Amino acid sequence: MKVSVELGRKQCNKYPNFKLLMRNGDIRIHDVKSEKEAKKLKNQTITRALEDLFSEIDVEYQVTIDTVIRKQPRLQNIKSLARYATKYPKQIELLWLQQLLGEVAVITIGDLINGRFGFVLTKPILFGLIFRGELEIEINHPLTHDTLIFSGDYPTQRYIGAEPEVALCD
């Protein structure tokens, strides 16, 4: 996406790196920069102009420092999950999972992969559901067989006090 902003008599074209679509419908536009680049006066001026421009349409614009994006284990988790973005469950698997999560509320990856509750979900199917936000995990913790899986609106707030993160790339 190209965004143009006027600074003085000069037109600046920016290409934000990604858009976050939050479950509550909010949209956030992020531009990733190094800390050194983010501190430059010119970039700070552009950032303020873009924040103002986007706020007019109720969209949040912000600069994200690259070290935050690359933070581990979050980055590795996202890479692991992204491999399975196009893996979808059969309708029967999805119905079973919805019923199970309605009954137990929280379950581990290992429980589902090992068939603890009578039905086996493969890792590709499970990770695809997590990547697309149909199931949630705490993305900032290592992805293991003991990782808790949640369903519903903002379950991470309910169970561990963290704000949910939903990333949909443009």
JSON list of C-alpha atoms in Angstrom, two decimals:
[
{"chain": "A", "resi": 1, "resn": "MET", "atom": "CA", "xyz": [0.00, 0.00, 0.00]},
{"chain": "A", "resi": 2, "resn": "LYS", "atom": "CA", "xyz": [1.35, 3.40, -0.97]},
{"chain": "A", "resi": 3, "resn": "VAL", "atom": "CA", "xyz": [0.60, 6.40, 1.26]},
{"chain": "A", "resi": 4, "resn": "SER", "atom": "CA", "xyz": [1.47, 9.96, 0.24]},
{"chain": "A", "resi": 5, "resn": "VAL", "atom": "CA", "xyz": [1.91, 12.79, 2.70]},
{"chain": "A", "resi": 6, "resn": "GLU", "atom": "CA", "xyz": [2.91, 16.40, 2.11]},
{"chain": "A", "resi": 7, "resn": "LEU", "atom": "CA", "xyz": [5.72, 17.89, 4.19]},
{"chain": "A", "resi": 8, "resn": "GLY", "atom": "CA", "xyz": [6.09, 21.54, 3.42]},
{"chain": "A", "resi": 9, "resn": "ARG", "atom": "CA", "xyz": [6.17, 21.68, -0.36]},
{"chain": "A", "resi": 10, "resn": "LYS", "atom": "CA", "xyz": [7.53, 18.17, -0.75]},
{"chain": "A", "resi": 11, "resn": "GLN", "atom": "CA", "xyz": [5.49, 15.01, -1.35]},
{"chain": "A", "resi": 12, "resn": "CYS", "atom": "CA", "xyz": [6.67, 11.92, 0.55]},
{"chain": "A", "resi": 13, "resn": "ASN", "atom": "CA", "xyz": [5.58, 8.44, -0.48]},
{"chain": "A", "resi": 14, "resn": "LYS", "atom": "CA", "xyz": [5.61, 5.77, 2.21]},
{"chain": "A", "resi": 15, "resn": "TYR", "atom": "CA", "xyz": [5.00, 2.04, 1.93]},
{"chain": "A", "resi": 16, "resn": "PRO", "atom": "CA", "xyz": [4.02, 0.71, 5.37]},
{"chain": "A", "resi": 17, "resn": "ASN", "atom": "CA", "xyz": [5.18, -2.83, 6.05]},
{"chain": "A", "resi": 18, "resn": "PHE", "atom": "CA", "xyz": [1.99, -4.45, 7.30]},
{"chain": "A", "resi": 19, "resn": "LYS", "atom": "CA", "xyz": [-1.56, -4.02, 8.47]},
{"chain": "A", "resi": 20, "resn": "LEU", "atom": "CA", "xyz": [-3.05, -5.62, 11.58]},
{"chain": "A", "resi": 21, "resn": "LEU", "atom": "CA", "xyz": [-6.74, -6.35, 11.57]},
{"chain": "A", "resi": 22, "resn": "MET", "atom": "CA", "xyz": [-7.84, -6.79, 15.16]},
{"chain": "A", "resi": 23, "resn": "ARG", "atom": "CA", "xyz": [-10.75, -9.01, 16.16]},
{"chain": "A", "resi": 24, "resn": "ASN", "atom": "CA", "xyz": [-12.70, -5.99, 17.37]},
{"chain": "A", "resi": 25, "resn": "GLY", "atom": "CA", "xyz": [-12.46, -4.50, 13.86]},
{"chain": "A", "resi": 26, "resn": "ASP", "atom": "CA", "xyz": [-9.72, -1.96, 14.57]},
{"chain": "A", "resi": 27, "resn": "ILE", "atom": "CA", "xyz": [-7.06, -1.53, 11.91]},
{"chain": "A", "resi": 28, "resn": "ARG", "atom": "CA", "xyz": [-3.44, -0.73, 12.69]},
{"chain": "A", "resi": 29, "resn": "ILE", "atom": "CA", "xyz": [-0.82, 0.18, 10.11]},
{"chain": "A", "resi": 30, "resn": "HIS", "atom": "CA", "xyz": [2.80, -0.55, 11.02]},
{"chain": "A", "resi": 31, "resn": "ASP", "atom": "CA", "xyz": [6.02, 0.67, 9.50]},
{"chain": "A", "resi": 32, "resn": "VAL", "atom": "CA", "xyz": [9.09, -1.25, 10.67]},
{"chain": "A", "resi": 33, "resn": "LYS", "atom": "CA", "xyz": [12.30, 0.72, 11.16]},
{"chain": "A", "resi": 34, "resn": "SER", "atom": "CA", "xyz": [15.59, 0.35, 12.95]},
{"chain": "A", "resi": 35, "resn": "GLU", "atom": "CA", "xyz": [15.86, 2.34, 16.16]},
{"chain": "A", "resi": 36, "resn": "LYS", "atom": "CA", "xyz": [18.43, 4.61, 14.48]},
{"chain": "A", "resi": 37, "resn": "GLU", "atom": "CA", "xyz": [16.08, 5.37, 11.55]},
{"chain": "A", "resi": 38, "resn": "ALA", "atom": "CA", "xyz": [13.09, 5.92, 13.84]},
{"chain": "A", "resi": 39, "resn": "LYS", "atom": "CA", "xyz": [15.01, 8.58, 15.80]},
{"chain": "A", "resi": 40, "resn": "LYS", "atom": "CA", "xyz": [15.85, 10.70, 12.75]},
{"chain": "A", "resi": 41, "resn": "LEU", "atom": "CA", "xyz": [14.01, 14.03, 12.78]},
{"chain": "A", "resi": 42, "resn": "LYS", "atom": "CA", "xyz": [12.76, 13.61, 9.19]},
{"chain": "A", "resi": 43, "resn": "ASN", "atom": "CA", "xyz": [11.25, 10.21, 9.97]},
{"chain": "A", "resi": 44, "resn": "GLN", "atom": "CA", "xyz": [9.68, 11.48, 13.19]},
{"chain": "A", "resi": 45, "resn": "THR", "atom": "CA", "xyz": [8.05, 14.31, 11.23]},
{"chain": "A", "resi": 46, "resn": "ILE", "atom": "CA", "xyz": [6.72, 11.85, 8.63]},
{"chain": "A", "resi": 47, "resn": "THR", "atom": "CA", "xyz": [5.46, 9.55, 11.39]},
{"chain": "A", "resi": 48, "resn": "ARG", "atom": "CA", "xyz": [3.51, 12.38, 13.04]},
{"chain": "A", "resi": 49, "resn": "ALA", "atom": "CA", "xyz": [2.00, 13.37, 9.68]},
{"chain": "A", "resi": 50, "resn": "LEU", "atom": "CA", "xyz": [0.96, 9.78, 8.97]},
{"chain": "A", "resi": 51, "resn": "GLU", "atom": "CA", "xyz": [-0.48, 9.35, 12.47]},
{"chain": "A", "resi": 52, "resn": "ASP", "atom": "CA", "xyz": [-2.65, 12.44, 11.84]},
{"chain": "A", "resi": 53, "resn": "LEU", "atom": "CA", "xyz": [-3.64, 11.28, 8.36]},
{"chain": "A", "resi": 54, "resn": "PHE", "atom": "CA", "xyz": [-4.69, 7.81, 9.48]},
{"chain": "A", "resi": 55, "resn": "SER", "atom": "CA", "xyz": [-6.43, 9.04, 12.65]},
{"chain": "A", "resi": 56, "resn": "GLU", "atom": "CA", "xyz": [-8.88, 10.92, 10.38]},
{"chain": "A", "resi": 57, "resn": "ILE", "atom": "CA", "xyz": [-10.19, 7.53, 9.23]},
{"chain": "A", "resi": 58, "resn": "ASP", "atom": "CA", "xyz": [-9.95, 5.87, 12.69]},
{"chain": "A", "resi": 59, "resn": "VAL", "atom": "CA", "xyz": [-6.87, 3.83, 11.78]},
{"chain": "A", "resi": 60, "resn": "GLU", "atom": "CA", "xyz": [-3.85, 3.68, 14.06]},
{"chain": "A", "resi": 61, "resn": "TYR", "atom": "CA", "xyz": [-0.44, 4.24, 12.44]},
{"chain": "A", "resi": 62, "resn": "GLN", "atom": "CA", "xyz": [2.75, 3.50, 14.28]},
{"chain": "A", "resi": 63, "resn": "VAL", "atom": "CA", "xyz": [6.40, 2.81, 13.73]},
{"chain": "A", "resi": 64, "resn": "THR", "atom": "CA", "xyz": [7.53, -0.51, 15.13]},
{"chain": "A", "resi": 65, "resn": "ILE", "atom": "CA", "xyz": [11.20, -1.01, 15.96]},
{"chain": "A", "resi": 66, "resn": "ASP", "atom": "CA", "xyz": [12.63, -4.00, 14.11]},
{"chain": "A", "resi": 67, "resn": "THR", "atom": "CA", "xyz": [14.02, -5.64, 17.25]},
{"chain": "A", "resi": 68, "resn": "VAL", "atom": "CA", "xyz": [10.47, -5.90, 18.62]},
{"chain": "A", "resi": 69, "resn": "ILE", "atom": "CA", "xyz": [9.31, -7.78, 15.52]},
{"chain": "A", "resi": 70, "resn": "ARG", "atom": "CA", "xyz": [12.28, -10.14, 15.65]},
{"chain": "A", "resi": 71, "resn": "LYS", "atom": "CA", "xyz": [11.82, -10.94, 19.34]},
{"chain": "A", "resi": 72, "resn": "GLN", "atom": "CA", "xyz": [12.13, -14.63, 20.17]},
{"chain": "A", "resi": 73, "resn": "PRO", "atom": "CA", "xyz": [10.39, -17.00, 20.59]},
{"chain": "A", "resi": 74, "resn": "ARG", "atom": "CA", "xyz": [7.63, -14.99, 18.92]},
{"chain": "A", "resi": 75, "resn": "LEU", "atom": "CA", "xyz": [9.35, -14.76, 15.52]},
{"chain": "A", "resi": 76, "resn": "GLN", "atom": "CA", "xyz": [10.15, -18.47, 15.41]},
{"chain": "A", "resi": 77, "resn": "ASN", "atom": "CA", "xyz": [6.59, -19.33, 16.46]},
{"chain": "A", "resi": 78, "resn": "ILE", "atom": "CA", "xyz": [5.14, -17.22, 13.66]},
{"chain": "A", "resi": 79, "resn": "LYS", "atom": "CA", "xyz": [7.51, -18.80, 11.13]},
{"chain": "A", "resi": 80, "resn": "SER", "atom": "CA", "xyz": [6.56, -22.29, 12.35]},
{"chain": "A", "resi": 81, "resn": "LEU", "atom": "CA", "xyz": [2.84, -21.55, 12.14]},
{"chain": "A", "resi": 82, "resn": "ALA", "atom": "CA", "xyz": [3.03, -19.74, 8.78]},
{"chain": "A", "resi": 83, "resn": "ARG", "atom": "CA", "xyz": [4.18, -22.91, 7.01]},
{"chain": "A", "resi": 84, "resn": "TYR", "atom": "CA", "xyz": [0.69, -24.31, 7.55]},
{"chain": "A", "resi": 85, "resn": "ALA", "atom": "CA", "xyz": [-1.39, -21.24, 6.64]},
{"chain": "A", "resi": 86, "resn": "THR", "atom": "CA", "xyz": [-3.21, -23.10, 3.86]},
{"chain": "A", "resi": 87, "resn": "LYS", "atom": "CA", "xyz": [-3.99, -26.28, 5.82]},
{"chain": "A", "resi": 88, "resn": "TYR", "atom": "CA", "xyz": [-7.67, -26.53, 6.67]},
{"chain": "A", "resi": 89, "resn": "PRO", "atom": "CA", "xyz": [-9.54, -29.12, 8.76]},
{"chain": "A", "resi": 90, "resn": "LYS", "atom": "CA", "xyz": [-12.40, -31.25, 7.48]},
{"chain": "A", "resi": 91, "resn": "GLN", "atom": "CA", "xyz": [-15.80, -30.02, 8.59]},
{"chain": "A", "resi": 92, "resn": "ILE", "atom": "CA", "xyz": [-16.16, -32.93, 11.03]},
{"chain": "A", "resi": 93, "resn": "GLU", "atom": "CA", "xyz": [-12.81, -32.08, 12.66]},
{"chain": "A", "resi": 94, "resn": "LEU", "atom": "CA", "xyz": [-13.81, -28.45, 13.08]},
{"chain": "A", "resi": 95, "resn": "LEU", "atom": "CA", "xyz": [-17.20, -29.34, 14.59]},
{"chain": "A", "resi": 96, "resn": "TRP", "atom": "CA", "xyz": [-15.55, -31.80, 16.99]},
{"chain": "A", "resi": 97, "resn": "LEU", "atom": "CA", "xyz": [-12.95, -29.22, 18.03]},
{"chain": "A", "resi": 98, "resn": "GLN", "atom": "CA", "xyz": [-15.56, -26.52, 18.61]},
{"chain": "A", "resi": 99, "resn": "GLN", "atom": "CA", "xyz": [-17.58, -28.88, 20.78]},
{"chain": "A", "resi": 100, "resn": "LEU", "atom": "CA", "xyz": [-14.49, -29.99, 22.72]},
{"chain": "A", "resi": 101, "resn": "LEU", "atom": "CA", "xyz": [-13.34, -26.43, 23.39]},
{"chain": "A", "resi": 102, "resn": "GLY", "atom": "CA", "xyz": [-16.86, -25.54, 24.49]},
{"chain": "A", "resi": 103, "resn": "GLU", "atom": "CA", "xyz": [-16.59, -28.26, 27.11]},
{"chain": "A", "resi": 104, "resn": "VAL", "atom": "CA", "xyz": [-12.98, -27.97, 28.33]},
{"chain": "A", "resi": 105, "resn": "ALA", "atom": "CA", "xyz": [-12.23, -24.29, 27.45]},
{"chain": "A", "resi": 106, "resn": "VAL", "atom": "CA", "xyz": [-8.48, -24.87, 27.31]},
{"chain": "A", "resi": 107, "resn": "ILE", "atom": "CA", "xyz": [-6.37, -27.70, 25.93]},
{"chain": "A", "resi": 108, "resn": "THR", "atom": "CA", "xyz": [-2.74, -28.31, 24.93]},
{"chain": "A", "resi": 109, "resn": "ILE", "atom": "CA", "xyz": [-1.26, -28.86, 21.50]},
{"chain": "A", "resi": 110, "resn": "GLY", "atom": "CA", "xyz": [-0.06, -32.27, 22.68]},
{"chain": "A", "resi": 111, "resn": "ASP", "atom": "CA", "xyz": [-3.58, -33.26, 23.78]},
{"chain": "A", "resi": 112, "resn": "LEU", "atom": "CA", "xyz": [-4.90, -32.66, 20.27]},
{"chain": "A", "resi": 113, "resn": "ILE", "atom": "CA", "xyz": [-1.98, -34.14, 18.32]},
{"chain": "A", "resi": 114, "resn": "ASN", "atom": "CA", "xyz": [-1.90, -37.26, 20.53]},
{"chain": "A", "resi": 115, "resn": "GLY", "atom": "CA", "xyz": [-5.68, -37.79, 20.47]},
{"chain": "A", "resi": 116, "resn": "ARG", "atom": "CA", "xyz": [-6.17, -37.49, 24.23]},
{"chain": "A", "resi": 117, "resn": "PHE", "atom": "CA", "xyz": [-9.84, -36.65, 23.74]},
{"chain": "A", "resi": 118, "resn": "GLY", "atom": "CA", "xyz": [-10.56, -39.35, 21.19]},
{"chain": "A", "resi": 119, "resn": "PHE", "atom": "CA", "xyz": [-9.82, -37.50, 17.95]},
{"chain": "A", "resi": 120, "resn": "VAL", "atom": "CA", "xyz": [-6.41, -36.74, 16.46]},
{"chain": "A", "resi": 121, "resn": "LEU", "atom": "CA", "xyz": [-5.71, -33.40, 14.80]},
{"chain": "A", "resi": 122, "resn": "THR", "atom": "CA", "xyz": [-2.53, -33.35, 12.76]},
{"chain": "A", "resi": 123, "resn": "LYS", "atom": "CA", "xyz": [0.09, -30.70, 13.39]},
{"chain": "A", "resi": 124, "resn": "PRO", "atom": "CA", "xyz": [-0.45, -29.05, 9.97]},
{"chain": "A", "resi": 125, "resn": "ILE", "atom": "CA", "xyz": [-4.20, -28.69, 10.56]},
{"chain": "A", "resi": 126, "resn": "LEU", "atom": "CA", "xyz": [-3.75, -27.46, 14.11]},
{"chain": "A", "resi": 127, "resn": "PHE", "atom": "CA", "xyz": [-1.02, -24.97, 13.21]},
{"chain": "A", "resi": 128, "resn": "GLY", "atom": "CA", "xyz": [-3.09, -23.69, 10.26]},
{"chain": "A", "resi": 129, "resn": "LEU", "atom": "CA", "xyz": [-5.99, -22.98, 12.61]},
{"chain": "A", "resi": 130, "resn": "ILE", "atom": "CA", "xyz": [-3.67, -21.16, 15.01]},
{"chain": "A", "resi": 131, "resn": "PHE", "atom": "CA", "xyz": [-1.98, -19.15, 12.25]},
{"chain": "A", "resi": 132, "resn": "ARG", "atom": "CA", "xyz": [-5.32, -17.92, 10.89]},
{"chain": "A", "resi": 133, "resn": "GLY", "atom": "CA", "xyz": [-6.50, -16.94, 14.38]},
{"chain": "A", "resi": 134, "resn": "GLU", "atom": "CA", "xyz": [-9.24, -19.57, 14.55]},
{"chain": "A", "resi": 135, "resn": "LEU", "atom": "CA", "xyz": [-7.49, -20.88, 17.65]},
{"chain": "A", "resi": 136, "resn": "GLU", "atom": "CA", "xyz": [-5.27, -18.82, 19.91]},
{"chain": "A", "resi": 137, "resn": "ILE", "atom": "CA", "xyz": [-2.06, -19.38, 21.83]},
{"chain": "A", "resi": 138, "resn": "GLU", "atom": "CA", "xyz": [0.25, -17.11, 23.78]},
{"chain": "A", "resi": 139, "resn": "ILE", "atom": "CA", "xyz": [2.55, -16.29, 20.86]},
{"chain": "A", "resi": 140, "resn": "ASN", "atom": "CA", "xyz": [5.35, -14.92, 23.06]},
{"chain": "A", "resi": 141, "resn": "HIS", "atom": "CA", "xyz": [5.98, -18.28, 24.76]},
{"chain": "A", "resi": 142, "resn": "PRO", "atom": "CA", "xyz": [7.83, -21.22, 23.15]},
{"chain": "A", "resi": 143, "resn": "LEU", "atom": "CA", "xyz": [5.60, -23.39, 20.96]},
{"chain": "A", "resi": 144, "resn": "THR", "atom": "CA", "xyz": [5.64, -26.90, 22.53]},
{"chain": "A", "resi": 145, "resn": "HIS", "atom": "CA", "xyz": [3.31, -29.84, 23.15]},
{"chain": "A", "resi": 146, "resn": "ASP", "atom": "CA", "xyz": [2.40, -28.11, 26.45]},
{"chain": "A", "resi": 147, "resn": "THR", "atom": "CA", "xyz": [1.32, -24.86, 24.76]},
{"chain": "A", "resi": 148, "resn": "LEU", "atom": "CA", "xyz": [-2.24, -23.97, 25.77]},
{"chain": "A", "resi": 149, "resn": "ILE", "atom": "CA", "xyz": [-4.82, -23.43, 23.05]},
{"chain": "A", "resi": 150, "resn": "PHE", "atom": "CA", "xyz": [-7.78, -21.10, 23.60]},
{"chain": "A", "resi": 151, "resn": "SER", "atom": "CA", "xyz": [-11.01, -20.38, 21.79]},
{"chain": "A", "resi": 152, "resn": "GLY", "atom": "CA", "xyz": [-13.39, -17.44, 22.01]},
{"chain": "A", "resi": 153, "resn": "ASP", "atom": "CA", "xyz": [-13.08, -13.67, 22.27]},
{"chain": "A", "resi": 154, "resn": "TYR", "atom": "CA", "xyz": [-9.77, -12.54, 23.73]},
{"chain": "A", "resi": 155, "resn": "PRO", "atom": "CA", "xyz": [-9.13, -15.72, 25.74]},
{"chain": "A", "resi": 156, "resn": "THR", "atom": "CA", "xyz": [-5.54, -14.78, 26.50]},
{"chain": "A", "resi": 157, "resn": "GLN", "atom": "CA", "xyz": [-6.80, -11.88, 28.60]},
{"chain": "A", "resi": 158, "resn": "ARG", "atom": "CA", "xyz": [-8.98, -14.27, 30.55]},
{"chain": "A", "resi": 159, "resn": "TYR", "atom": "CA", "xyz": [-6.28, -16.85, 31.22]},
{"chain": "A", "resi": 160, "resn": "ILE", "atom": "CA", "xyz": [-2.95, -15.05, 31.34]},
{"chain": "A", "resi": 161, "resn": "GLY", "atom": "CA", "xyz": [-3.63, -11.34, 31.21]},
{"chain": "A", "resi": 162, "resn": "ALA", "atom": "CA", "xyz": [-2.03, -10.59, 27.83]},
{"chain": "A", "resi": 163, "resn": "GLU", "atom": "CA", "xyz": [-3.59, -8.61, 25.01]},
{"chain": "A", "resi": 164, "resn": "PRO", "atom": "CA", "xyz": [-4.36, -10.75, 21.97]},
{"chain": "A", "resi": 165, "resn": "GLU", "atom": "CA", "xyz": [-2.34, -10.27, 18.83]},
{"chain": "A", "resi": 166, "resn": "VAL", "atom": "CA", "xyz": [-3.88, -10.99, 15.47]},
{"chain": "A", "resi": 167, "resn": "ALA", "atom": "CA", "xyz": [-1.75, -10.40, 12.40]},
{"chain": "A", "resi": 168, "resn": "LEU", "atom": "CA", "xyz": [-3.15, -10.40, 8.89]},
{"chain": "A", "resi": 169, "resn": "CYS", "atom": "CA", "xyz": [-0.64, -9.32, 6.28]},
{"chain": "A", "resi": 170, "resn": "ASP", "atom": "CA", "xyz": [-1.71, -7.16, 3.38]}
]
